[in-house]
PDB file of C-alpha atoms and ligand atoms in Angstrom:
ATOM      1  CA  MET A1102     -26.175-116.886 169.203  1.00  0.00           C
ATOM      2  CA  ILE A1103     -27.358-118.628 172.371  1.00  0.00           C
ATOM      3  CA  GLU A1104     -29.365-116.137 174.433  1.00  0.00           C
ATOM      4  CA  PHE A1105     -30.973-116.957 177.811  1.00  0.00           C
ATOM      5  CA  ASP A1106     -33.654-114.303 178.716  1.00  0.00           C
ATOM      6  CA  GLN A1107     -34.732-114.813 182.375  1.00  0.00           C
ATOM      7  CA  VAL A1108     -34.719-118.638 181.886  1.00  0.00           C
ATOM      8  CA  GLN A1109     -35.874-120.625 184.828  1.00  0.00           C
ATOM      9  CA  LYS A1110     -36.339-124.278 185.393  1.00  0.00           C
ATOM     10  CA  SER A1111     -37.737-126.128 188.189  1.00  0.00           C
ATOM     11  CA  TYR A1112     -38.557-129.907 188.444  1.00  0.00           C
ATOM     12  CA  GLU A1113     -41.825-131.263 189.924  1.00  0.00           C
ATOM     13  CA  VAL A1114     -41.058-133.736 192.618  1.00  0.00           C
ATOM     14  CA  GLY A1115     -43.906-135.144 194.689  1.00  0.00           C
ATOM     15  CA  GLY A1116     -46.065-132.201 193.866  1.00  0.00           C
ATOM     16  CA  ARG A1117     -43.408-129.676 194.836  1.00  0.00           C
ATOM     17  CA  ALA A1118     -41.444-127.502 192.382  1.00  0.00           C
ATOM     18  CA  ILE A1119     -37.797-127.970 193.041  1.00  0.00           C
ATOM     19  CA  PRO A1120     -35.774-124.994 191.421  1.00  0.00           C
ATOM     20  CA  ALA A1121     -32.829-126.274 189.364  1.00  0.00           C
ATOM     21  CA  LEU A1122     -32.136-123.079 187.446  1.00  0.00           C
ATOM     22  CA  LYS A1123     -33.069-119.662 188.921  1.00  0.00           C
ATOM     23  CA  ALA A1124     -33.978-116.768 186.503  1.00  0.00           C
ATOM     24  CA  THR A1125     -30.777-116.658 184.265  1.00  0.00           C
ATOM     25  CA  SER A1126     -29.825-114.264 181.588  1.00  0.00           C
ATOM     26  CA  MET A1127     -26.642-114.754 179.616  1.00  0.00           C
ATOM     27  CA  THR A1128     -25.425-114.782 176.059  1.00  0.00           C
ATOM     28  CA  VAL A1129     -23.053-117.137 174.413  1.00  0.00           C
ATOM     29  CA  ALA A1130     -21.529-115.539 171.320  1.00  0.00           C
ATOM     30  CA  ALA A1131     -21.344-117.398 167.890  1.00  0.00           C
ATOM     31  CA  GLY A1132     -17.941-119.108 167.578  1.00  0.00           C
ATOM     32  CA  GLU A1133     -16.731-118.980 171.206  1.00  0.00           C
ATOM     33  CA  VAL A1134     -15.737-121.827 173.515  1.00  0.00           C
ATOM     34  CA  PHE A1135     -17.827-121.207 176.611  1.00  0.00           C
ATOM     35  CA  GLY A1136     -17.193-123.112 179.801  1.00  0.00           C
ATOM     36  CA  ILE A1137     -19.693-123.965 182.527  1.00  0.00           C
ATOM     37  CA  VAL A1138     -18.224-125.017 185.915  1.00  0.00           C
ATOM     38  CA  GLY A1139     -19.734-125.757 189.318  1.00  0.00           C
ATOM     39  CA  HIS A1140     -20.106-128.412 191.870  1.00  0.00           C
ATOM     40  CA  SER A1141     -22.455-131.320 191.441  1.00  0.00           C
ATOM     41  CA  GLY A1142     -26.054-130.269 191.566  1.00  0.00           C
ATOM     42  CA  ALA A1143     -25.262-126.674 190.631  1.00  0.00           C
ATOM     43  CA  GLY A1144     -27.592-126.854 187.620  1.00  0.00           C
ATOM     44  CA  LYS A1145     -25.021-127.477 184.867  1.00  0.00           C
ATOM     45  CA  SER A1146     -26.763-130.295 183.117  1.00  0.00           C
ATOM     46  CA  THR A1147     -30.012-128.599 183.410  1.00  0.00           C
ATOM     47  CA  LEU A1148     -28.581-125.653 181.529  1.00  0.00           C
ATOM     48  CA  VAL A1149     -27.376-127.920 178.745  1.00  0.00           C
ATOM     49  CA  ARG A1150     -30.582-129.882 178.499  1.00  0.00           C
ATOM     50  CA  LEU A1151     -32.354-126.476 178.083  1.00  0.00           C
ATOM     51  CA  ILE A1152     -29.896-125.598 175.232  1.00  0.00           C
ATOM     52  CA  ASN A1153     -30.581-128.827 173.298  1.00  0.00           C
ATOM     53  CA  LEU A1154     -34.341-128.482 174.126  1.00  0.00           C
ATOM     54  CA  LEU A1155     -34.430-131.830 176.022  1.00  0.00           C
ATOM     55  CA  GLU A1156     -36.133-129.783 178.717  1.00  0.00           C
ATOM     56  CA  ARG A1157     -38.390-126.858 178.368  1.00  0.00           C
ATOM     57  CA  PRO A1158     -37.897-123.942 180.534  1.00  0.00           C
ATOM     58  CA  THR A1159     -40.686-123.187 183.154  1.00  0.00           C
ATOM     59  CA  GLY A1160     -40.060-119.398 182.575  1.00  0.00           C
ATOM     60  CA  GLY A1161     -38.255-117.068 180.316  1.00  0.00           C
ATOM     61  CA  ARG A1162     -37.141-117.556 176.695  1.00  0.00           C
ATOM     62  CA  ILE A1163     -34.187-119.119 174.848  1.00  0.00           C
ATOM     63  CA  LEU A1164     -33.245-117.668 171.721  1.00  0.00           C
ATOM     64  CA  ILE A1165     -30.870-119.420 169.158  1.00  0.00           C
ATOM     65  CA  ASP A1166     -29.702-117.528 166.167  1.00  0.00           C
ATOM     66  CA  GLY A1167     -32.271-114.928 167.121  1.00  0.00           C
ATOM     67  CA  LYS A1168     -35.115-117.439 166.941  1.00  0.00           C
ATOM     68  CA  ASN A1169     -37.283-118.248 170.076  1.00  0.00           C
ATOM     69  CA  VAL A1170     -36.858-121.921 170.277  1.00  0.00           C
ATOM     70  CA  THR A1171     -38.913-122.426 173.520  1.00  0.00           C
ATOM     71  CA  ASP A1172     -42.140-122.746 171.520  1.00  0.00           C
ATOM     72  CA  TYR A1173     -40.914-124.852 168.712  1.00  0.00           C
ATOM     73  CA  ASN A1174     -43.293-127.642 167.731  1.00  0.00           C
ATOM     74  CA  ALA A1175     -42.194-131.192 167.095  1.00  0.00           C
ATOM     75  CA  GLU A1176     -41.047-130.773 163.538  1.00  0.00           C
ATOM     76  CA  GLN A1177     -39.172-127.560 164.189  1.00  0.00           C
ATOM     77  CA  LEU A1178     -37.529-129.495 167.215  1.00  0.00           C
ATOM     78  CA  ARG A1179     -36.206-132.276 164.865  1.00  0.00           C
ATOM     79  CA  GLY A1180     -34.696-129.709 162.663  1.00  0.00           C
ATOM     80  CA  PHE A1181     -33.253-127.761 165.534  1.00  0.00           C
ATOM     81  CA  ARG A1182     -31.694-130.914 167.112  1.00  0.00           C
ATOM     82  CA  ARG A1183     -29.505-131.410 164.118  1.00  0.00           C
ATOM     83  CA  LYS A1184     -27.864-127.998 164.776  1.00  0.00           C
ATOM     84  CA  VAL A1185     -26.831-129.184 168.128  1.00  0.00           C
ATOM     85  CA  GLY A1186     -24.166-131.865 168.426  1.00  0.00           C
ATOM     86  CA  MET A1187     -23.400-133.434 171.789  1.00  0.00           C
ATOM     87  CA  ILE A1188     -20.531-135.444 173.426  1.00  0.00           C
ATOM     88  CA  PHE A1189     -20.721-137.195 176.764  1.00  0.00           C
ATOM     89  CA  GLN A1190     -18.383-138.317 179.515  1.00  0.00           C
ATOM     90  CA  HIS A1191     -18.928-142.032 178.869  1.00  0.00           C
ATOM     91  CA  PHE A1192     -19.014-141.551 175.017  1.00  0.00           C
ATOM     92  CA  ASN A1193     -22.422-143.180 174.624  1.00  0.00           C
ATOM     93  CA  LEU A1194     -21.390-145.104 171.567  1.00  0.00           C
ATOM     94  CA  LEU A1195     -23.435-148.112 170.216  1.00  0.00           C
ATOM     95  CA  SER A1196     -21.461-151.193 171.008  1.00  0.00           C
ATOM     96  CA  SER A1197     -22.966-153.249 168.331  1.00  0.00           C
ATOM     97  CA  LYS A1198     -22.196-150.831 165.645  1.00  0.00           C
ATOM     98  CA  THR A1199     -18.767-150.106 164.038  1.00  0.00           C
ATOM     99  CA  VAL A1200     -16.967-146.820 164.216  1.00  0.00           C
ATOM    100  CA  ALA A1201     -18.342-145.856 160.859  1.00  0.00           C
ATOM    101  CA  ASP A1202     -21.784-146.935 161.589  1.00  0.00           C
ATOM    102  CA  ASN A1203     -21.741-144.937 164.956  1.00  0.00           C
ATOM    103  CA  ILE A1204     -20.780-141.723 162.974  1.00  0.00           C
ATOM    104  CA  ALA A1205     -23.263-142.392 160.400  1.00  0.00           C
ATOM    105  CA  PHE A1206     -26.235-143.074 162.785  1.00  0.00           C
ATOM    106  CA  PRO A1207     -27.570-139.533 163.277  1.00  0.00           C
ATOM    107  CA  MET A1208     -27.426-138.783 159.678  1.00  0.00           C
ATOM    108  CA  LYS A1209     -29.414-142.063 158.955  1.00  0.00           C
ATOM    109  CA  LEU A1210     -31.938-141.041 161.689  1.00  0.00           C
ATOM    110  CA  ALA A1211     -32.284-137.649 160.090  1.00  0.00           C
ATOM    111  CA  GLY A1212     -33.602-139.154 157.000  1.00  0.00           C
ATOM    112  CA  ILE A1213     -32.570-136.378 154.772  1.00  0.00           C
ATOM    113  CA  TYR A1214     -29.075-137.692 153.429  1.00  0.00           C
ATOM    114  CA  SER A1215     -28.299-140.030 150.552  1.00  0.00           C
ATOM    115  CA  ARG A1216     -26.130-143.046 151.158  1.00  0.00           C
ATOM    116  CA  GLN A1217     -23.467-141.348 149.111  1.00  0.00           C
ATOM    117  CA  GLN A1218     -23.703-138.208 151.321  1.00  0.00           C
ATOM    118  CA  ILE A1219     -23.443-140.363 154.370  1.00  0.00           C
ATOM    119  CA  ARG A1220     -20.435-142.387 153.122  1.00  0.00           C
ATOM    120  CA  ASP A1221     -18.490-139.194 152.038  1.00  0.00           C
ATOM    121  CA  ARG A1222     -19.210-137.477 155.290  1.00  0.00           C
ATOM    122  CA  VAL A1223     -18.186-140.391 157.531  1.00  0.00           C
ATOM    123  CA  ASP A1224     -14.898-140.661 155.462  1.00  0.00           C
ATOM    124  CA  GLU A1225     -14.307-137.014 155.910  1.00  0.00           C
ATOM    125  CA  LEU A1226     -14.998-137.057 159.644  1.00  0.00           C
ATOM    126  CA  LEU A1227     -12.813-140.156 160.314  1.00  0.00           C
ATOM    127  CA  ALA A1228      -9.894-138.375 158.623  1.00  0.00           C
ATOM    128  CA  ARG A1229     -10.684-135.243 160.718  1.00  0.00           C
ATOM    129  CA  VAL A1230     -10.571-137.150 164.100  1.00  0.00           C
ATOM    130  CA  GLY A1231      -7.541-139.294 162.924  1.00  0.00           C
ATOM    131  CA  LEU A1232      -9.532-142.699 162.872  1.00  0.00           C
ATOM    132  CA  SER A1233      -9.488-143.445 159.124  1.00  0.00           C
ATOM    133  CA  ASP A1234      -7.762-146.873 159.829  1.00  0.00           C
ATOM    134  CA  HIS A1235     -10.256-147.684 162.494  1.00  0.00           C
ATOM    135  CA  ALA A1236     -13.716-147.436 160.580  1.00  0.00           C
ATOM    136  CA  SER A1237     -14.469-151.140 160.830  1.00  0.00           C
ATOM    137  CA  LYS A1238     -13.608-151.613 164.375  1.00  0.00           C
ATOM    138  CA  TYR A1239     -16.112-151.798 167.228  1.00  0.00           C
ATOM    139  CA  PRO A1240     -16.077-149.417 170.335  1.00  0.00           C
ATOM    140  CA  SER A1241     -14.747-152.148 172.534  1.00  0.00           C
ATOM    141  CA  GLN A1242     -11.452-152.352 170.436  1.00  0.00           C
ATOM    142  CA  LEU A1243     -10.774-148.623 170.986  1.00  0.00           C
ATOM    143  CA  SER A1244      -9.017-146.663 173.923  1.00  0.00           C
ATOM    144  CA  GLY A1245     -10.817-143.982 175.668  1.00  0.00           C
ATOM    145  CA  GLY A1246      -9.447-141.216 173.712  1.00  0.00           C
ATOM    146  CA  GLN A1247     -10.326-142.947 170.424  1.00  0.00           C
ATOM    147  CA  LYS A1248     -13.841-143.608 171.636  1.00  0.00           C
ATOM    148  CA  GLN A1249     -14.267-139.864 172.376  1.00  0.00           C
ATOM    149  CA  ARG A1250     -12.994-139.005 169.052  1.00  0.00           C
ATOM    150  CA  VAL A1251     -15.751-141.252 167.624  1.00  0.00           C
ATOM    151  CA  GLY A1252     -18.033-139.273 169.955  1.00  0.00           C
ATOM    152  CA  ILE A1253     -16.919-136.116 168.324  1.00  0.00           C
ATOM    153  CA  ALA A1254     -17.141-137.230 164.682  1.00  0.00           C
ATOM    154  CA  ARG A1255     -20.755-138.439 165.347  1.00  0.00           C
ATOM    155  CA  ALA A1256     -21.628-135.136 167.083  1.00  0.00           C
ATOM    156  CA  LEU A1257     -20.379-133.313 163.967  1.00  0.00           C
ATOM    157  CA  ALA A1258     -22.051-135.611 161.421  1.00  0.00           C
ATOM    158  CA  CYS A1259     -25.130-133.463 160.656  1.00  0.00           C
ATOM    159  CA  ARG A1260     -22.950-130.231 160.595  1.00  0.00           C
ATOM    160  CA  PRO A1261     -24.272-128.600 163.785  1.00  0.00           C
ATOM    161  CA  SER A1262     -23.393-124.925 164.647  1.00  0.00           C
ATOM    162  CA  ILE A1263     -23.345-125.841 168.375  1.00  0.00           C
ATOM    163  CA  LEU A1264     -21.338-128.453 170.098  1.00  0.00           C
ATOM    164  CA  LEU A1265     -22.392-129.347 173.822  1.00  0.00           C
ATOM    165  CA  CYS A1266     -19.809-131.227 175.688  1.00  0.00           C
ATOM    166  CA  ASP A1267     -20.931-132.742 179.018  1.00  0.00           C
ATOM    167  CA  GLU A1268     -17.819-133.658 181.091  1.00  0.00           C
ATOM    168  CA  ALA A1269     -16.198-134.952 177.911  1.00  0.00           C
ATOM    169  CA  THR A1270     -12.841-135.407 179.077  1.00  0.00           C
ATOM    170  CA  SER A1271     -13.760-136.381 182.702  1.00  0.00           C
ATOM    171  CA  ALA A1272     -13.187-140.139 181.998  1.00  0.00           C
ATOM    172  CA  LEU A1273      -9.884-139.620 180.159  1.00  0.00           C
ATOM    173  CA  ASP A1274      -6.239-139.532 181.522  1.00  0.00           C
ATOM    174  CA  PRO A1275      -4.344-136.192 181.290  1.00  0.00           C
ATOM    175  CA  GLN A1276      -2.540-136.865 178.183  1.00  0.00           C
ATOM    176  CA  THR A1277      -5.718-138.157 176.371  1.00  0.00           C
ATOM    177  CA  THR A1278      -7.611-135.066 177.730  1.00  0.00           C
ATOM    178  CA  GLN A1279      -4.987-132.783 176.140  1.00  0.00           C
ATOM    179  CA  SER A1280      -5.343-134.334 172.774  1.00  0.00           C
ATOM    180  CA  VAL A1281      -9.076-134.385 172.783  1.00  0.00           C
ATOM    181  CA  LEU A1282      -9.072-130.607 173.840  1.00  0.00           C
ATOM    182  CA  ARG A1283      -6.654-129.829 170.919  1.00  0.00           C
ATOM    183  CA  LEU A1284      -9.063-131.501 168.631  1.00  0.00           C
ATOM    184  CA  LEU A1285     -11.989-129.496 170.155  1.00  0.00           C
ATOM    185  CA  ALA A1286      -9.967-126.342 169.671  1.00  0.00           C
ATOM    186  CA  ASP A1287      -9.065-127.115 166.080  1.00  0.00           C
ATOM    187  CA  ILE A1288     -12.821-127.739 165.341  1.00  0.00           C
ATOM    188  CA  ASN A1289     -13.801-124.607 166.940  1.00  0.00           C
ATOM    189  CA  ARG A1290     -11.248-122.642 164.901  1.00  0.00           C
ATOM    190  CA  GLU A1291     -11.599-124.450 161.609  1.00  0.00           C
ATOM    191  CA  LEU A1292     -15.407-124.894 161.476  1.00  0.00           C
ATOM    192  CA  GLY A1293     -16.360-121.883 163.562  1.00  0.00           C
ATOM    193  CA  LEU A1294     -18.543-123.962 165.820  1.00  0.00           C
ATOM    194  CA  THR A1295     -19.767-122.586 169.008  1.00  0.00           C
ATOM    195  CA  ILE A1296     -18.765-124.917 171.771  1.00  0.00           C
ATOM    196  CA  VAL A1297     -20.385-125.081 175.281  1.00  0.00           C
ATOM    197  CA  LEU A1298     -18.356-127.238 177.646  1.00  0.00           C
ATOM    198  CA  ILE A1299     -19.371-128.286 181.044  1.00  0.00           C
ATOM    199  CA  THR A1300     -16.561-129.490 183.289  1.00  0.00           C
ATOM    200  CA  HIS A1301     -15.461-129.819 186.863  1.00  0.00           C
ATOM    201  CA  GLU A1302     -11.842-129.712 185.834  1.00  0.00           C
ATOM    202  CA  MET A1303     -10.372-126.134 186.056  1.00  0.00           C
ATOM    203  CA  ASP A1304      -7.544-126.992 183.913  1.00  0.00           C
ATOM    204  CA  VAL A1305      -9.811-127.852 181.044  1.00  0.00           C
ATOM    205  CA  VAL A1306     -11.474-124.341 181.320  1.00  0.00           C
ATOM    206  CA  ARG A1307      -8.057-122.681 181.408  1.00  0.00           C
ATOM    207  CA  ARG A1308      -6.942-124.592 178.370  1.00  0.00           C
ATOM    208  CA  VAL A1309      -9.683-124.084 175.881  1.00  0.00           C
ATOM    209  CA  CYS A1310     -12.449-121.771 177.077  1.00  0.00           C
ATOM    210  CA  ASP A1311     -12.888-118.084 175.969  1.00  0.00           C
ATOM    211  CA  ARG A1312     -15.332-117.271 178.776  1.00  0.00           C
ATOM    212  CA  VAL A1313     -16.709-119.276 181.675  1.00  0.00           C
ATOM    213  CA  ALA A1314     -19.828-119.183 183.887  1.00  0.00           C
ATOM    214  CA  VAL A1315     -19.468-120.548 187.327  1.00  0.00           C
ATOM    215  CA  MET A1316     -22.660-121.970 188.715  1.00  0.00           C
ATOM    216  CA  ASP A1317     -23.824-122.543 192.244  1.00  0.00           C
ATOM    217  CA  ALA A1318     -27.237-123.642 193.566  1.00  0.00           C
ATOM    218  CA  GLY A1319     -28.975-122.906 190.234  1.00  0.00           C
ATOM    219  CA  GLU A1320     -27.430-119.618 189.694  1.00  0.00           C
ATOM    220  CA  VAL A1321     -24.754-118.212 187.445  1.00  0.00           C
ATOM    221  CA  VAL A1322     -22.582-116.497 190.300  1.00  0.00           C
ATOM    222  CA  GLU A1323     -19.724-115.463 188.039  1.00  0.00           C
ATOM    223  CA  LEU A1324     -19.551-114.968 184.274  1.00  0.00           C
ATOM    224  CA  GLY A1325     -16.591-113.470 182.229  1.00  0.00           C
ATOM    225  CA  ALA A1326     -13.338-114.104 180.533  1.00  0.00           C
ATOM    226  CA  VAL A1327     -11.451-117.000 182.019  1.00  0.00           C
ATOM    227  CA  SER A1328      -8.535-114.985 183.200  1.00  0.00           C
ATOM    228  CA  ASP A1329     -10.730-112.540 184.948  1.00  0.00           C
ATOM    229  CA  VAL A1330     -12.995-115.135 186.793  1.00  0.00           C
ATOM    230  CA  PHE A1331     -10.048-117.218 188.065  1.00  0.00           C
ATOM    231  CA  LEU A1332      -7.986-114.315 189.285  1.00  0.00           C
ATOM    232  CA  HIS A1333      -9.890-114.372 192.524  1.00  0.00           C
ATOM    233  CA  PRO A1334     -10.412-117.599 194.381  1.00  0.00           C
TER     234      PRO A1334
HETATM  235  P1  ADP B 527     -10.253-129.637 189.934  1.00  0.00           P
HETATM  236  O1  ADP B 527      -8.962-130.001 190.531  1.00  0.00           O
HETATM  237  O2  ADP B 527     -11.022-130.860 189.623  1.00  0.00           O
HETATM  238  O3  ADP B 527     -10.234-128.707 188.710  1.00  0.00           O
HETATM  239  P2  ADP B 527     -10.867-127.532 191.699  1.00  0.00           P
HETATM  240  O4  ADP B 527     -10.328-127.503 193.083  1.00  0.00           O
HETATM  241  O5  ADP B 527     -10.276-126.558 190.669  1.00  0.00           O
HETATM  242  O6  ADP B 527     -11.042-128.922 191.063  1.00  0.00           O
HETATM  243  O7  ADP B 527     -12.335-127.075 191.903  1.00  0.00           O
HETATM  244  C1  ADP B 527     -13.341-127.965 192.548  1.00  0.00           C
HETATM  245  C2  ADP B 527     -14.677-127.523 192.498  1.00  0.00           C
HETATM  246  O8  ADP B 527     -14.923-126.086 192.804  1.00  0.00           O
HETATM  247  C3  ADP B 527     -15.076-127.692 191.027  1.00  0.00           C
HETATM  248  O9  ADP B 527     -16.440-128.260 191.075  1.00  0.00           O
HETATM  249  C4  ADP B 527     -15.216-126.274 190.552  1.00  0.00           C
HETATM  250  O10 ADP B 527     -16.314-126.139 189.543  1.00  0.00           O
HETATM  251  C5  ADP B 527     -15.444-125.432 191.673  1.00  0.00           C
HETATM  252  N1  ADP B 527     -14.634-124.068 191.641  1.00  0.00           N
HETATM  253  C6  ADP B 527     -13.328-123.967 191.276  1.00  0.00           C
HETATM  254  N2  ADP B 527     -13.148-122.606 191.270  1.00  0.00           N
HETATM  255  C7  ADP B 527     -14.146-121.913 191.547  1.00  0.00           C
HETATM  256  C8  ADP B 527     -14.529-120.478 191.547  1.00  0.00           C
HETATM  257  N3  ADP B 527     -13.655-119.607 191.351  1.00  0.00           N
HETATM  258  N4  ADP B 527     -15.780-120.263 191.682  1.00  0.00           N
HETATM  259  C9  ADP B 527     -16.700-121.097 192.039  1.00  0.00           C
HETATM  260  N5  ADP B 527     -16.403-122.529 191.793  1.00  0.00           N
HETATM  261  C10 ADP B 527     -15.221-122.940 191.678  1.00  0.00           C
HETATM  262  P1  ADP B 528     -25.242-130.518 187.785  1.00  0.00           P
HETATM  263  O1  ADP B 528     -25.204-130.853 186.292  1.00  0.00           O
HETATM  264  O2  ADP B 528     -24.634-129.136 188.079  1.00  0.00           O
HETATM  265  O3  ADP B 528     -24.702-131.634 188.690  1.00  0.00           O
HETATM  266  P2  ADP B 528     -28.201-130.637 187.496  1.00  0.00           P
HETATM  267  O4  ADP B 528     -28.549-129.641 186.597  1.00  0.00           O
HETATM  268  O5  ADP B 528     -28.123-132.127 187.363  1.00  0.00           O
HETATM  269  O6  ADP B 528     -26.796-130.169 188.292  1.00  0.00           O
HETATM  270  O7  ADP B 528     -29.149-130.565 188.854  1.00  0.00           O
HETATM  271  C1  ADP B 528     -29.556-129.289 189.336  1.00  0.00           C
HETATM  272  C2  ADP B 528     -30.588-129.575 190.547  1.00  0.00           C
HETATM  273  O8  ADP B 528     -31.776-130.022 189.859  1.00  0.00           O
HETATM  274  C3  ADP B 528     -30.177-130.676 191.405  1.00  0.00           C
HETATM  275  O9  ADP B 528     -30.741-130.239 192.706  1.00  0.00           O
HETATM  276  C4  ADP B 528     -30.913-131.890 190.984  1.00  0.00           C
HETATM  277  O10 ADP B 528     -31.184-132.740 192.053  1.00  0.00           O
HETATM  278  C5  ADP B 528     -32.270-131.430 190.425  1.00  0.00           C
HETATM  279  N1  ADP B 528     -32.625-132.316 189.203  1.00  0.00           N
HETATM  280  C6  ADP B 528     -31.823-132.420 188.110  1.00  0.00           C
HETATM  281  N2  ADP B 528     -32.615-133.246 187.197  1.00  0.00           N
HETATM  282  C7  ADP B 528     -33.784-133.523 187.793  1.00  0.00           C
HETATM  283  C8  ADP B 528     -35.000-134.146 187.477  1.00  0.00           C
HETATM  284  N3  ADP B 528     -35.051-134.832 186.236  1.00  0.00           N
HETATM  285  N4  ADP B 528     -35.976-134.342 188.322  1.00  0.00           N
HETATM  286  C9  ADP B 528     -35.727-133.674 189.602  1.00  0.00           C
HETATM  287  N5  ADP B 528     -34.783-132.939 189.915  1.00  0.00           N
HETATM  288  C10 ADP B 528     -33.770-132.835 189.058  1.00  0.00           C
END
């Protein structure tokens, strides 16, 4: 599904190449919940930005559904991006738009959906994330957990096959974290989406992930089933 083949990334800083991801090969299977953990600066965000093609690798190839996406042109990129939904630590909602309009936004940007399709999809997603009664509210009127539910609905709008979660529960209290994780697990099970989840919270990994990669200084230092990786300290 997501295949890294000797993928490298370095950033050019003041004429010097700073390695952020050393040659990495790994595969995320279709339909799995894959965790990425590691300290700040380990390269987790770089890995995610490579998966959604916000960054191009400086070496190696990334294959998604068997296609080499690393040499996609601008138009192929636009189509590809709809297949990848993303949720964030601080939700990144548009404060001047209602809940419904936030969810509709990526569909409008895509320019390929009719107004009726957008309306139907927004209703369906509001129901899925339990916010049907909040469609006309603004983000500032919602709790953190509700905001992240809007973030999840928006990420799902264009029916992606991959959902990338960047510290998606780090700003939430433990109880809200639990309910958001339950929602993600339901989505994974019912829609068969592949979920890649970056976190620094071990508890989150134990609760929802099938497998986990531990990153340190730009390298995947461990990768395996959660129960295997966390048996040893
Ligand atoms: P938290 O309580 O926030 O989950 P932990 O004490 O479990 O924090 O972990 C702190 C940091 O150490 C995290 O950034 C995590 O990614 C990292 N870490 C935890 N376990 C391992 C491990 N087995 N190998 C490498 N890094 C780990
Ligand atoms: P993490 O998400 O685990 O905190 P990052 O992927 O953000 O790690 O960063 C990995 C390394 O790459 C760090 O040393 C960081 O300073 C560097 N880095 C990340 N983004 C950039 C950038 N845009 N320009 C230069 N260096 C960067």
